[in-house]
Phi, psi and omega in degrees: 000135184277146170257143183241138180220147172248357167256148183307117168274152180304145175061052179280171185275167185303321188283328183280327169304314187292327173288315186291318185305309187275010167060037185267142167291127173206168175237146181255130165260113174242149188212158172280113182281133181253116185289002177262359185286134177302337188214123185287324181289325178287327172303306175298331175290327178283315186296327174273344186070031183250163176277142178307335180297326188266350183255129180246150175258159174247110180250146178241124179236152179265105178260113180037043174101345182254143184267144187218144174273130168239130179242108181240150180304149175282357182272359170223206182226158178296126162276092195296328175300310172301320173292319162320287181319314175305320176259015182072030181249172188259303192236143172234144172218161174289134182304152164296128187308322181288326173293324181292324178294316188287332176291316188277335181095003183231155178271147184310134195089347179225028180281133181251141175293346196248142173061045169278152182310323184228110189291124185258146173312130175240139175233129167271132180303141179300333173314336190298317195285356171267014171244155167291311165228166179221154183250132175229172185294141174264003170110027162197153171307125184092013191220123173230159173246132170255136176195161174303132179298339184290317187295317176293323169306312195283324189280346181243007168059042191287158165261138172259140182196148183286095194238002185255161179232137169306000000 
């Protein structure tokens, strides 16, 4: 069962600290992470009782030698060619997980587009704008933040583009 909180929790993550500092409306959802679940994102959607189209995963890719963040619904997958096109690149591949963790400051399954150690160029799937709010990782497994997609795009300086595949 997911727990909700609108207030900043003591010992918040860099993502929740960034949201609080920006004065953005957001809700924290926490749930007990099951390490045996096959998908972090689907687990989050199930635990929160939220449609998988409204829960977005944060994926780090290498586009022509530069790390780029793609934020897509957990119900689909990242279209690497579309991501490369969205940032004016030619080739994209998923980034090495260790490099993604070291660069963002988060662990796999808990990488947030917000509050990263080194802010990476971000592309948010265009489908996000069809929802009043979306959920993204709050910076650790079992913790999500729900916020308006416009706020996420503004805080990450994201490009909106169709980068998800069903």
